[in-house]
Coordinates of C-alpha atoms and ligand atoms in Angstrom, one line a residue:
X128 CA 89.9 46.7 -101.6
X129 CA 88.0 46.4 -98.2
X130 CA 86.4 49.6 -97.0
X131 CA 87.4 50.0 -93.7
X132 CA 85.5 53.7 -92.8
X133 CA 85.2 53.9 -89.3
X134 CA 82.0 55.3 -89.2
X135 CA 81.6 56.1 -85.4
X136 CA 83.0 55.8 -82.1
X137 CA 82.0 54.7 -79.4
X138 CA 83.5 54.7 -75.6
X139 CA 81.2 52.8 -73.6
X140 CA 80.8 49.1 -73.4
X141 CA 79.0 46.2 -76.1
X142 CA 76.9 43.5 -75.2
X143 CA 76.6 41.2 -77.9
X144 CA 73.8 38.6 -76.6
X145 CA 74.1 35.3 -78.6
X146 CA 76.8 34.5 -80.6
X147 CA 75.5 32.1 -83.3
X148 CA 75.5 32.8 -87.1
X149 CA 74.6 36.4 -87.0
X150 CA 76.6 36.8 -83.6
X151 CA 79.7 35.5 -84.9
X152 CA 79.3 37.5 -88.4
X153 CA 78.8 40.9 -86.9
X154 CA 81.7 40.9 -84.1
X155 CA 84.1 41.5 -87.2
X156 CA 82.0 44.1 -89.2
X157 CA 81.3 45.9 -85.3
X158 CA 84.9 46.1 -85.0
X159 CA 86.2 47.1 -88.7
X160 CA 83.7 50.1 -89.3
X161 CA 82.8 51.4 -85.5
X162 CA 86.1 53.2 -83.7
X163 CA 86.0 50.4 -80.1
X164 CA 88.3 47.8 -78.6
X165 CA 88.0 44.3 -78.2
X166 CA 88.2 45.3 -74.5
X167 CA 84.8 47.1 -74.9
X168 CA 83.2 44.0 -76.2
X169 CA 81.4 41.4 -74.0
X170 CA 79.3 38.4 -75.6
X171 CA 76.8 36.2 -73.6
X172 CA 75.7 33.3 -74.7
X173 CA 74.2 29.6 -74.6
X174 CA 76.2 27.7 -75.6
X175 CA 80.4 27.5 -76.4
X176 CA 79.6 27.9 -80.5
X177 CA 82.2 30.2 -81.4
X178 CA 84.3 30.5 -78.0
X179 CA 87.5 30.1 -80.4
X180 CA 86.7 33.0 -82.7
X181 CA 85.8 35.3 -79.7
X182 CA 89.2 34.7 -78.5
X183 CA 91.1 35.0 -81.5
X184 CA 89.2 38.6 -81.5
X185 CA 90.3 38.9 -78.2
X186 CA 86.5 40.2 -76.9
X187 CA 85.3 38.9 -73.6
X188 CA 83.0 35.7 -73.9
X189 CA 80.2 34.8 -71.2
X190 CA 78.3 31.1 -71.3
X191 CA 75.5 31.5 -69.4
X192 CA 72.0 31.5 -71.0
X193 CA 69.5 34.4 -70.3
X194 CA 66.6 33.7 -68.0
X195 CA 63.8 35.4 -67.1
X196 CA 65.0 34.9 -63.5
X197 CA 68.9 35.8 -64.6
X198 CA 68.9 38.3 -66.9
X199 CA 68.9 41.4 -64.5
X200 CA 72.2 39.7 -62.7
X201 CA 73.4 38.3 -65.8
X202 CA 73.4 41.8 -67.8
X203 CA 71.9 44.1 -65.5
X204 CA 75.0 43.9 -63.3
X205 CA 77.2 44.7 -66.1
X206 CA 75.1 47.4 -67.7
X207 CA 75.5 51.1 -67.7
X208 CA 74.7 54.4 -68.6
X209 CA 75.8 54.6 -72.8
X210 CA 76.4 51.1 -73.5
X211 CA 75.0 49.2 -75.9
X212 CA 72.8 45.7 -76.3
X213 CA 73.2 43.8 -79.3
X214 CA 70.3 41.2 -79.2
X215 CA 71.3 38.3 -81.7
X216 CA 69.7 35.5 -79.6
X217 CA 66.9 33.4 -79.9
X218 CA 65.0 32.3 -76.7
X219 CA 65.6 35.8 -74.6
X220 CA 62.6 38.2 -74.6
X221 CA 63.4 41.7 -76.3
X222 CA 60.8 43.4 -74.3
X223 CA 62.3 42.0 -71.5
X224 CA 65.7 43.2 -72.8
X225 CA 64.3 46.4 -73.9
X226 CA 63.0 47.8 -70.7
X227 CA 66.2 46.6 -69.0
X228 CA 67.7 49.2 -71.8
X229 CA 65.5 52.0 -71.0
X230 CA 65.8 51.9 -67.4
X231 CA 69.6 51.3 -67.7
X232 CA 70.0 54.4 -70.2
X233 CA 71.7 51.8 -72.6
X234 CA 71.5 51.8 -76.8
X235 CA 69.9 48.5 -77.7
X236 CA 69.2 46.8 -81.3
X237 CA 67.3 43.3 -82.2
X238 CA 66.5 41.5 -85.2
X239 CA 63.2 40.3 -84.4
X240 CA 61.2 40.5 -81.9
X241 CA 61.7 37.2 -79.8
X242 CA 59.7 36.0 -76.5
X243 CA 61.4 34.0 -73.9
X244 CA 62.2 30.6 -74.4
X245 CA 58.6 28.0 -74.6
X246 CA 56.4 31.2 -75.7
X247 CA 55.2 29.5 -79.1
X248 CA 54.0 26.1 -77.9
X249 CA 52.6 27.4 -75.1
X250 CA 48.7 26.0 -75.1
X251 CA 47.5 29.2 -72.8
X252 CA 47.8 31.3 -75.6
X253 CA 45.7 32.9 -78.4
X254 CA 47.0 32.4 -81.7
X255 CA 47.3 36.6 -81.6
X256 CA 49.7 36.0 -78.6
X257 CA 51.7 33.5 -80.5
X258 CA 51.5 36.0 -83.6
X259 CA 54.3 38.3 -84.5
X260 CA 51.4 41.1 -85.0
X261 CA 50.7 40.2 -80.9
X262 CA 54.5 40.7 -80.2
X263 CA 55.1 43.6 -82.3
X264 CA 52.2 45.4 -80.4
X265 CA 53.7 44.5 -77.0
X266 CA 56.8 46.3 -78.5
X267 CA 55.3 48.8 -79.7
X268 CA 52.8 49.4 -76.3
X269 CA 56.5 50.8 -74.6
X270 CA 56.8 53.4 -77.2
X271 CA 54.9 55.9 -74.9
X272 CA 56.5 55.0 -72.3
X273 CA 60.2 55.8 -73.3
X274 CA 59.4 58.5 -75.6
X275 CA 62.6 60.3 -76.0
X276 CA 64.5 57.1 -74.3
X277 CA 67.8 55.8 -75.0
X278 CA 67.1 54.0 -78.7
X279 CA 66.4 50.8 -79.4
X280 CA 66.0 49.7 -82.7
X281 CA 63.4 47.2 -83.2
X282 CA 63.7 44.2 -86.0
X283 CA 67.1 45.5 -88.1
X284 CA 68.4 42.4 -89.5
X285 CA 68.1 42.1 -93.3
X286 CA 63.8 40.7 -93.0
X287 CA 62.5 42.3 -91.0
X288 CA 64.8 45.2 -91.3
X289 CA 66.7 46.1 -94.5
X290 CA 63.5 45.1 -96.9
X291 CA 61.4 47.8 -94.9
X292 CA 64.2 50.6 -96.3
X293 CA 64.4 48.3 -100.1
X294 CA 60.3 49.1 -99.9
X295 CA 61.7 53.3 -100.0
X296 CA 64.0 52.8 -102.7
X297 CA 61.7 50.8 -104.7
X298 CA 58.6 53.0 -104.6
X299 CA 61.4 55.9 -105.2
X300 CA 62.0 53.8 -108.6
X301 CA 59.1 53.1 -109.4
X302 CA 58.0 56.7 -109.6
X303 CA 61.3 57.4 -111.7
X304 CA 61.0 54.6 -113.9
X305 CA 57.3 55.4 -115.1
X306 CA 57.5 59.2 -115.0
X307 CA 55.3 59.6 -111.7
X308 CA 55.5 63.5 -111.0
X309 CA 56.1 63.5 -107.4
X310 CA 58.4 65.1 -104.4
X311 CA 60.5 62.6 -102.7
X312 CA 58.2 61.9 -99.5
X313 CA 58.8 63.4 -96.2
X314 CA 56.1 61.8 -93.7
X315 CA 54.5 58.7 -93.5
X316 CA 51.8 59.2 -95.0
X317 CA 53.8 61.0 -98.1
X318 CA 54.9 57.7 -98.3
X319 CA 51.5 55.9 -98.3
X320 CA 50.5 58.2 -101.1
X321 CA 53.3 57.4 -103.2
X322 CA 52.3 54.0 -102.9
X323 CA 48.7 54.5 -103.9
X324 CA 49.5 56.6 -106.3
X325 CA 51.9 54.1 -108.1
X326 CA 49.0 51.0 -107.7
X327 CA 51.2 49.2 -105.5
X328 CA 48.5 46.6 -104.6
X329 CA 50.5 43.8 -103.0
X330 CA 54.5 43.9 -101.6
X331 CA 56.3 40.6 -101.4
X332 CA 59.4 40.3 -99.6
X333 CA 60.8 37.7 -102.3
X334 CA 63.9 35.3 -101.4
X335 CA 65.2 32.6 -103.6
X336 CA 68.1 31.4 -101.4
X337 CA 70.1 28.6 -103.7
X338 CA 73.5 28.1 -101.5
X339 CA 74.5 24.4 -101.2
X340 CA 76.9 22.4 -99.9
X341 CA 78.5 19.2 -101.0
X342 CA 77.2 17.3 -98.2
X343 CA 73.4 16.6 -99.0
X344 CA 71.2 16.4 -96.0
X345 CA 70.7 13.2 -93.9
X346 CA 67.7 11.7 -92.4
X347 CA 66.6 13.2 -89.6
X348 CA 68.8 16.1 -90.1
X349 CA 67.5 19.9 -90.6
X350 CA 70.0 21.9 -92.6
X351 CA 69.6 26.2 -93.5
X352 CA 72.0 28.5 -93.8
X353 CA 71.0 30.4 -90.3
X354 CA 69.5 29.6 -87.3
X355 CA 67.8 26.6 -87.3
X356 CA 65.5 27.2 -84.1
X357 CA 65.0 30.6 -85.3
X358 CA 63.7 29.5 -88.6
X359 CA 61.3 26.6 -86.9
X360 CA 60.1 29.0 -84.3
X361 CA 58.9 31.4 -87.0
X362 CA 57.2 28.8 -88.9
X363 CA 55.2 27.6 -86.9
X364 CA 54.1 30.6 -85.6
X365 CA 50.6 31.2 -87.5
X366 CA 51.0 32.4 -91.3
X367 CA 50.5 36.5 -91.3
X368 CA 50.2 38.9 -93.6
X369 CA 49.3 43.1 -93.6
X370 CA 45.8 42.6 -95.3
X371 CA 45.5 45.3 -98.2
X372 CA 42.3 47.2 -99.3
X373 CA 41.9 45.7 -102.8
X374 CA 41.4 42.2 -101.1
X375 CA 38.0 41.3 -102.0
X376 CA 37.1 38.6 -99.1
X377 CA 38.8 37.1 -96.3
X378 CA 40.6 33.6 -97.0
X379 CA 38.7 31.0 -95.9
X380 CA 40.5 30.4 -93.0
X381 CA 42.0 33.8 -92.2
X382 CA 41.3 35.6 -89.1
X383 CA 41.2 39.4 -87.8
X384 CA 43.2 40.4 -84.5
X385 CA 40.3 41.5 -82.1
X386 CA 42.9 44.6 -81.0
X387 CA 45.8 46.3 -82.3
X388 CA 46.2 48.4 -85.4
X389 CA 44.1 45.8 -87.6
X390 CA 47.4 45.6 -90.5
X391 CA 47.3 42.1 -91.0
X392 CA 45.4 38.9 -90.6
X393 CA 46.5 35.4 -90.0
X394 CA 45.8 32.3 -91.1
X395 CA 44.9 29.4 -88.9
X396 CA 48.2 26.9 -89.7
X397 CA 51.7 27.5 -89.2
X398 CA 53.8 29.5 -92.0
X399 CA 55.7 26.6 -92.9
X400 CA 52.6 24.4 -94.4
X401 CA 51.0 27.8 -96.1
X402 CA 52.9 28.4 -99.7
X403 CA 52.5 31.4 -102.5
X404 CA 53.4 32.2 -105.7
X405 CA 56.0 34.8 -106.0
X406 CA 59.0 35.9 -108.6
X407 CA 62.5 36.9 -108.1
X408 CA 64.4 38.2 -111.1
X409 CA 66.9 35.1 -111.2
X410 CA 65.0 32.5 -110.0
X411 CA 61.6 33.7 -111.8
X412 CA 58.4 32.2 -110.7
X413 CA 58.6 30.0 -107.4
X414 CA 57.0 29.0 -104.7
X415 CA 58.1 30.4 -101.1
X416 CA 56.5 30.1 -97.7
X417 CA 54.3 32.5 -96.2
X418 CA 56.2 32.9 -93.2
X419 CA 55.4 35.1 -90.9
X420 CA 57.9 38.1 -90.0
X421 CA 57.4 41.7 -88.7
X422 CA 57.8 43.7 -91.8
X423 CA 54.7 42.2 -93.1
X424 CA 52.8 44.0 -90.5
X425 CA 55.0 47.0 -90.2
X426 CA 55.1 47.7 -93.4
X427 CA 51.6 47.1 -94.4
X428 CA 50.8 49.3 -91.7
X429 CA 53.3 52.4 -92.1
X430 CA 51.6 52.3 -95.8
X431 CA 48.1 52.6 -94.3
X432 CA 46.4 55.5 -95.4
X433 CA 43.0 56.9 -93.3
X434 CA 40.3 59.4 -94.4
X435 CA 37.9 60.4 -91.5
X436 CA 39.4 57.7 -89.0
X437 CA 38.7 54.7 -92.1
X438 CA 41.5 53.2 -94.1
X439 CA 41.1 53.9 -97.4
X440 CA 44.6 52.3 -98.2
X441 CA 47.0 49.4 -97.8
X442 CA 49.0 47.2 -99.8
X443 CA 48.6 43.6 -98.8
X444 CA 52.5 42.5 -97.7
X445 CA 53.9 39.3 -97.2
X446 CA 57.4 36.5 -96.6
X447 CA 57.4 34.7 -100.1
X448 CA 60.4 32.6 -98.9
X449 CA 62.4 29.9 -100.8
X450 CA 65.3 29.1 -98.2
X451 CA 68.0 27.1 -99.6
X452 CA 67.2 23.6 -101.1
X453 CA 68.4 21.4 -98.3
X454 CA 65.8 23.5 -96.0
X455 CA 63.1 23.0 -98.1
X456 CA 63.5 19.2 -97.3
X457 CA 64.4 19.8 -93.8
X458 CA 60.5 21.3 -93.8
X459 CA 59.2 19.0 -95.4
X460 CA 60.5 15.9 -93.0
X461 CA 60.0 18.4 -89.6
X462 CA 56.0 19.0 -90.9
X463 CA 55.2 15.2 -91.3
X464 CA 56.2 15.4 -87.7
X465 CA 53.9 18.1 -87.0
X466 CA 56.2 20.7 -86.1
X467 CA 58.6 18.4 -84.5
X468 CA 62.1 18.9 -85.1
X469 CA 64.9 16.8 -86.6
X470 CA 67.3 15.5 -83.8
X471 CA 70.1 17.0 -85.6
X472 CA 70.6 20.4 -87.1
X473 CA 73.0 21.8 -89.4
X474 CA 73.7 25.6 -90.2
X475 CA 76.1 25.4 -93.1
X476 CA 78.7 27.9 -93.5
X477 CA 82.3 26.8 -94.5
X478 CA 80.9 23.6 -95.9
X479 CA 78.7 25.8 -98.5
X480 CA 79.9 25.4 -102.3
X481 CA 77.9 27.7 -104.4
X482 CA 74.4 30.0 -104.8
X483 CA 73.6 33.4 -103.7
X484 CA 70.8 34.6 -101.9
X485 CA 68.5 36.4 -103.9
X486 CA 66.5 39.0 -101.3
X487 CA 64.4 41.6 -102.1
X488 CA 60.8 43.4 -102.1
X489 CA 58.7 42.9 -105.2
X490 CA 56.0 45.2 -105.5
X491 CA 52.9 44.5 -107.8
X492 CA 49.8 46.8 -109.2
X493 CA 51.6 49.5 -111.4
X494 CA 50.7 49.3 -114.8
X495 CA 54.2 48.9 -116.0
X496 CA 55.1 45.2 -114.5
X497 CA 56.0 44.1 -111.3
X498 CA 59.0 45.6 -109.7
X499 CA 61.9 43.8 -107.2
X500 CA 64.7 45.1 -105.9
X501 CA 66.9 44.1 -103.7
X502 CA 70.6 42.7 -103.1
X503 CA 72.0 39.5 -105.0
X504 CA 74.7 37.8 -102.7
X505 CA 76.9 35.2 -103.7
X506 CA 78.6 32.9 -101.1
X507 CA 81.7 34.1 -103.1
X508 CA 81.2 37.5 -102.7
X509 CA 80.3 37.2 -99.5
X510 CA 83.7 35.3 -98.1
X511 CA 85.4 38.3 -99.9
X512 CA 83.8 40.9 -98.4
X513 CA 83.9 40.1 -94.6
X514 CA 84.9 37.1 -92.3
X515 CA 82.4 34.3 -90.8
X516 CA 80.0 35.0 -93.0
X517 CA 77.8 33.0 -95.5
X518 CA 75.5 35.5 -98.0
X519 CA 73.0 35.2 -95.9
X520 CA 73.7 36.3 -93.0
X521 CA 76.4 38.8 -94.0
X522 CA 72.6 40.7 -95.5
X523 CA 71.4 40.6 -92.2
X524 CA 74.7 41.8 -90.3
X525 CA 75.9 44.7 -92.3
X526 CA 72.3 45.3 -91.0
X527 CA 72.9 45.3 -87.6
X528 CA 76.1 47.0 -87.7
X529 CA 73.8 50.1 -89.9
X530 CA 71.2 49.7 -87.3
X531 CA 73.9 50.1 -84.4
X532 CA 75.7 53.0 -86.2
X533 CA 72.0 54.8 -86.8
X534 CA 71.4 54.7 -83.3
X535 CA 74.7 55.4 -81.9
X536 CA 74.2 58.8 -83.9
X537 CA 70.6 59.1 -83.1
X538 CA 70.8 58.3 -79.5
X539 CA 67.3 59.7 -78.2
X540 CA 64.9 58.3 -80.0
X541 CA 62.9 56.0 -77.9
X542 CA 62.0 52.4 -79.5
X543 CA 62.0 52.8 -83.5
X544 CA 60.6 50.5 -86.2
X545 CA 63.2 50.5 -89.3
X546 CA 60.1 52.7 -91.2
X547 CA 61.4 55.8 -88.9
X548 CA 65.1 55.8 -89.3
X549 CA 66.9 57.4 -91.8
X550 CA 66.9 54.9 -95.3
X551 CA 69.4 56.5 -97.0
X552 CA 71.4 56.3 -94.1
X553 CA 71.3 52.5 -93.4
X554 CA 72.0 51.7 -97.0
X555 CA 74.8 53.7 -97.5
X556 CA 76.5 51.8 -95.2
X557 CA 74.9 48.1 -95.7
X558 CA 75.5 49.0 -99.2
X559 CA 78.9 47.8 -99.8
X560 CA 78.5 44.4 -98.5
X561 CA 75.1 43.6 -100.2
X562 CA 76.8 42.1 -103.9
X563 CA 74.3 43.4 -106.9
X564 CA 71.8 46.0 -105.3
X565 CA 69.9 46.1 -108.0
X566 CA 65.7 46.5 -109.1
X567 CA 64.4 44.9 -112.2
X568 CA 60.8 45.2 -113.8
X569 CA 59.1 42.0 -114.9
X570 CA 56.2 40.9 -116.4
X571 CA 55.5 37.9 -113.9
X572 CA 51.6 37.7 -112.5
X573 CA 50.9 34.9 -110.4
X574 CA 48.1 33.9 -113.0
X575 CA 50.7 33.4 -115.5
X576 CA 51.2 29.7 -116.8
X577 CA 48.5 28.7 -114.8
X578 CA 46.7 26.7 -117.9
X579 CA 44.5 23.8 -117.5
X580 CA 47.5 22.0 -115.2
X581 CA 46.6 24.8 -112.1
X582 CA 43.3 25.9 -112.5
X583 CA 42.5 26.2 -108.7
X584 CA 40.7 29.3 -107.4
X585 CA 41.8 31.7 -109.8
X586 CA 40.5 35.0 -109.7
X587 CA 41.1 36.6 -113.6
X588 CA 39.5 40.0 -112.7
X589 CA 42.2 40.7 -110.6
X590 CA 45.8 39.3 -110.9
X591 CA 46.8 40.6 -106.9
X592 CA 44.2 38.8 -105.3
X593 CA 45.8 37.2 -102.5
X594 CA 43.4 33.7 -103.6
X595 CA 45.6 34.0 -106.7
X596 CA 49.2 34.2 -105.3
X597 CA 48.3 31.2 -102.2
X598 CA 49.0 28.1 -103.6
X599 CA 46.2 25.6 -102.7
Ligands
NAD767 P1 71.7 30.8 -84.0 O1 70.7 29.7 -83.7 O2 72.8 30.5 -84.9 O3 72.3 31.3 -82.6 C1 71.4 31.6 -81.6 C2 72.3 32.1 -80.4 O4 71.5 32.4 -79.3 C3 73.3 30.9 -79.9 O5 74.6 31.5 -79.8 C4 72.7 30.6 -78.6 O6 73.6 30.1 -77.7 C5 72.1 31.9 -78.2 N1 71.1 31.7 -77.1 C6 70.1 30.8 -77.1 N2 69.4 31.0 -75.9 C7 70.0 32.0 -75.2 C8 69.8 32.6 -74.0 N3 68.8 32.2 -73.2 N4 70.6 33.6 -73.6 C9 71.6 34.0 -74.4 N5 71.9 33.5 -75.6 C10 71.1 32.5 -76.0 O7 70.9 32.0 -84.5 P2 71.3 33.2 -85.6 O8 71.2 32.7 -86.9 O9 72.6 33.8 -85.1 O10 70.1 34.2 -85.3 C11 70.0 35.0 -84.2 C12 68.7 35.7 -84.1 O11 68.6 36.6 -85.2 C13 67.5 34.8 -84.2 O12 66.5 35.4 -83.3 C14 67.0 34.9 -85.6 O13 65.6 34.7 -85.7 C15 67.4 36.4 -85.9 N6 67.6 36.6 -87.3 C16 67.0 37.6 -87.9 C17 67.2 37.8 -89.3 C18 66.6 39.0 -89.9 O14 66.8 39.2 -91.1 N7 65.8 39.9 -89.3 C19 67.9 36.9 -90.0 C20 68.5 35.9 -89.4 C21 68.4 35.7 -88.0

């Protein structure tokens, strides 16, 4: 039976800003568990995707694009005191968006944080600038500033977002599972001690996504199961990861941020040439992408521990992503083009015949085995469970909608990373619409199997050596 709590209300007006895959999937699950009318609801967007569905929900629908020169008109102008900014675009800067929250007294909540439109092929700027650990810090540098603001939740989609609260649970297990004696954490740095003390040297966001369609993809044609530009933006952004303490030397061509909270380092080529070795319970040992997402530098740094001002621990974290299948190959044509995109794109939903999407954090070091857990969607389960949705991005907009009912109860919190909200919160309400939520120990290393056939830079001293898990 579908749960239909209404876990809030809310009298003020929604701006939903975008209204592509994640758009379209969280206007149903905004208006089936949060107590507002379609009257309340506005959407602007780019483009007229998904005009017909905001009609048959009978919610307001805008087509005009976001500008750096617009958006105070566009938004601004409609904007008040209480309402609320749903940033599901790509192309509109969230700092931009954020401010225009603050000074408006208005709730807001992203999925990532996104610059304006041109910002990642822009030759002026540093690789840092282009990084996500350069645009987190430009978030994060109007925290002071709106202390005690209206909130604005930074990066809740499912990664970056639900795998920062997966990271809680986990370690939680962990400690259960192998008999750790210890109090359930209450401060970051309770947290960062958990995690030492369990040997978590390395955390993997791990995602085997296997949906298909029965339409195979075409020349010339890049096919995923959510936002195609998004997905291309991202990966070319430079590869990142937070850079753990156990790492004995820098990869050859990895570089340090010269400012900033020194979590992460990136590597000098774009995310979608740079693969690693991970394992998801289903799909076992793979291959993913070292694409580059916030949680890998906010999680790597809420973990950090210091003792007299030096860091004396931090787990290395990282994107191990396997998209679907017809992705893959849509990468594979787009980077013998250096980064230049198919001239057609295709997000499947409807069309999409089987798979699940496998998503999770895998954490490595204890003595016991490696450790995932996470959600296991199916595109079955997912049809069942809410409207417009394909599994993948139904585990990013049950986010959204947690993120939105978190803050609408939390109004005065300033800007918050996911790390800082309430974890047991956001699940219990992402929960239901997340299939298997489940955690399963393995005995995967990313030495194992390596044999004479992949001998390349192996490091046997140390299985969590980053040099161990890059594929070379
Ligand atoms: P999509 O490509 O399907 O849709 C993007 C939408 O943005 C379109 O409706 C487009 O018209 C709109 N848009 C583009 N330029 C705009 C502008 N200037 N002003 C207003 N609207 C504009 O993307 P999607 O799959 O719906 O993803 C939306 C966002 O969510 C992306 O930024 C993506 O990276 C992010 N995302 C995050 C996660 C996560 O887990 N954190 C997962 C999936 C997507």
């Amino acid at each position: 039976m579908t749960n239909t709590t209404k876990y809030v209300s809310f009298k003020n007006n929604i701006f939903i800003i975008g209204f592509g895959s994640i758009g379209e999937g969280v206007l149903p699950l905004i208006l089936r568990h949060i107590n507002v009318a379609p009257e309340q609801i506005t959407i602007i967007t780019a483009d007229e995707r998904g005009h017909g569905k905001a009609n048959d929900y009978k919610v307001a629908f805008i087509n005009h694009a976001l500008t750096r020169e617009n958006y105070h008109d566009v938004l601004g102008s409609r904007l008040s005191k209480g309402d609320f900014v749903v940033n599901v675009s790509v192309d509109v800067s969230c700092t931009t968006l954020i401010e225009l929250c603050q000074e408006k007294g208005a709730l807001y909540i992203d999925t990532v944080v996104e610059p304006w439109a041109g910002y990642y092929t822009d030759p002026t700027l540093t690789a840092t600038q282009r990084s996500n650990y350069g645009l987190r810090e430009t978030a994060l540098a109007l925290q002071p500033k709106y202390k005690n603001g209206s909130t604005a939740v930074l990066c809740h989609g499912a990664n970056p977002g639900l795998v920062n609260h997966f990271v809680k649970q986990a370690l939680l297990n962990v400690a259960k599972d192998t008999g750790a004696n210890v109090a359930k954490p209450a401060s970051r740095e309770d947290w960062g001690k958990l995690a030492q003390q369990l040997g978590i040297k390395v955390v993997h966001i791990a995602e085997r996504d296997t949906q298909v369609s029965d339409k195979p993809k075409e020349v010339d044609e890049f096919v995923n199961t959510w936002s195609i530009d998004g997905f291309c933006s991202e990966g070319l952004q430079p590869a990142e990861l937070g850079w753990g303490t156990h790492e004995k030397a820098l990869p050859p061509d990895g570089l340090r941020h010269a400012s900033g909270s020194d979590a992460a380092i990136y590597l000098n080529r774009p995310g979608c040439t740079t693969r690693v070795r991970s394992w998801t319970p289903l799909e076992g040992p793979y291959h993913g992408f070292l694409i580059t997402h916030n949680e890998s530098i906010s999680i790597a740094d809420y973990l950090t521990l210091r003792e007299d001002g030096k860091v004396s621990y931090r787990p290395t974290c990282h994107y191990a992503y396997h998209p679907c299948d017809a992705a893959v190959l849509s990468l594979h044509e787009m980077n013998g083009k250096n980064g230049k995109q198919q001239s057609r794109q295709r997000l499947m939903n409807e069309e999409i015949i089987s798979g699940i999407d496998e998503l999770g954090v895998l954490l490595m070091g204890n003595d016991k085995g490696v450790y995932w857990f996470g959600s296991r969607l199916s595109i079955d389960q997912a049809r069942g469970l809410a409207p417009n949705n394909n599994a993948t991005s139904l585990q990013v907009t049950v986010a959204v909608l947690s993120g939105m009912i978190w803050a609408i109860e939390n109004p005065n919190r300033g800007l918050v990373e996911p790390e800082y909200m309430d974890f047991e919160r956001v699940m219990e309400i992402a929960e239901p619409y997340l299939g298997d939520v489940v955690g399963v120990w393995g005995k995967w290393s990313p030495l194992q199997d390596r044999g004479v056939l992949f001998p390349e830079d192996l490091d046997a001293s140390d299985p969590w050596q980053f040099k161990n898990i890059r594929v070379v």
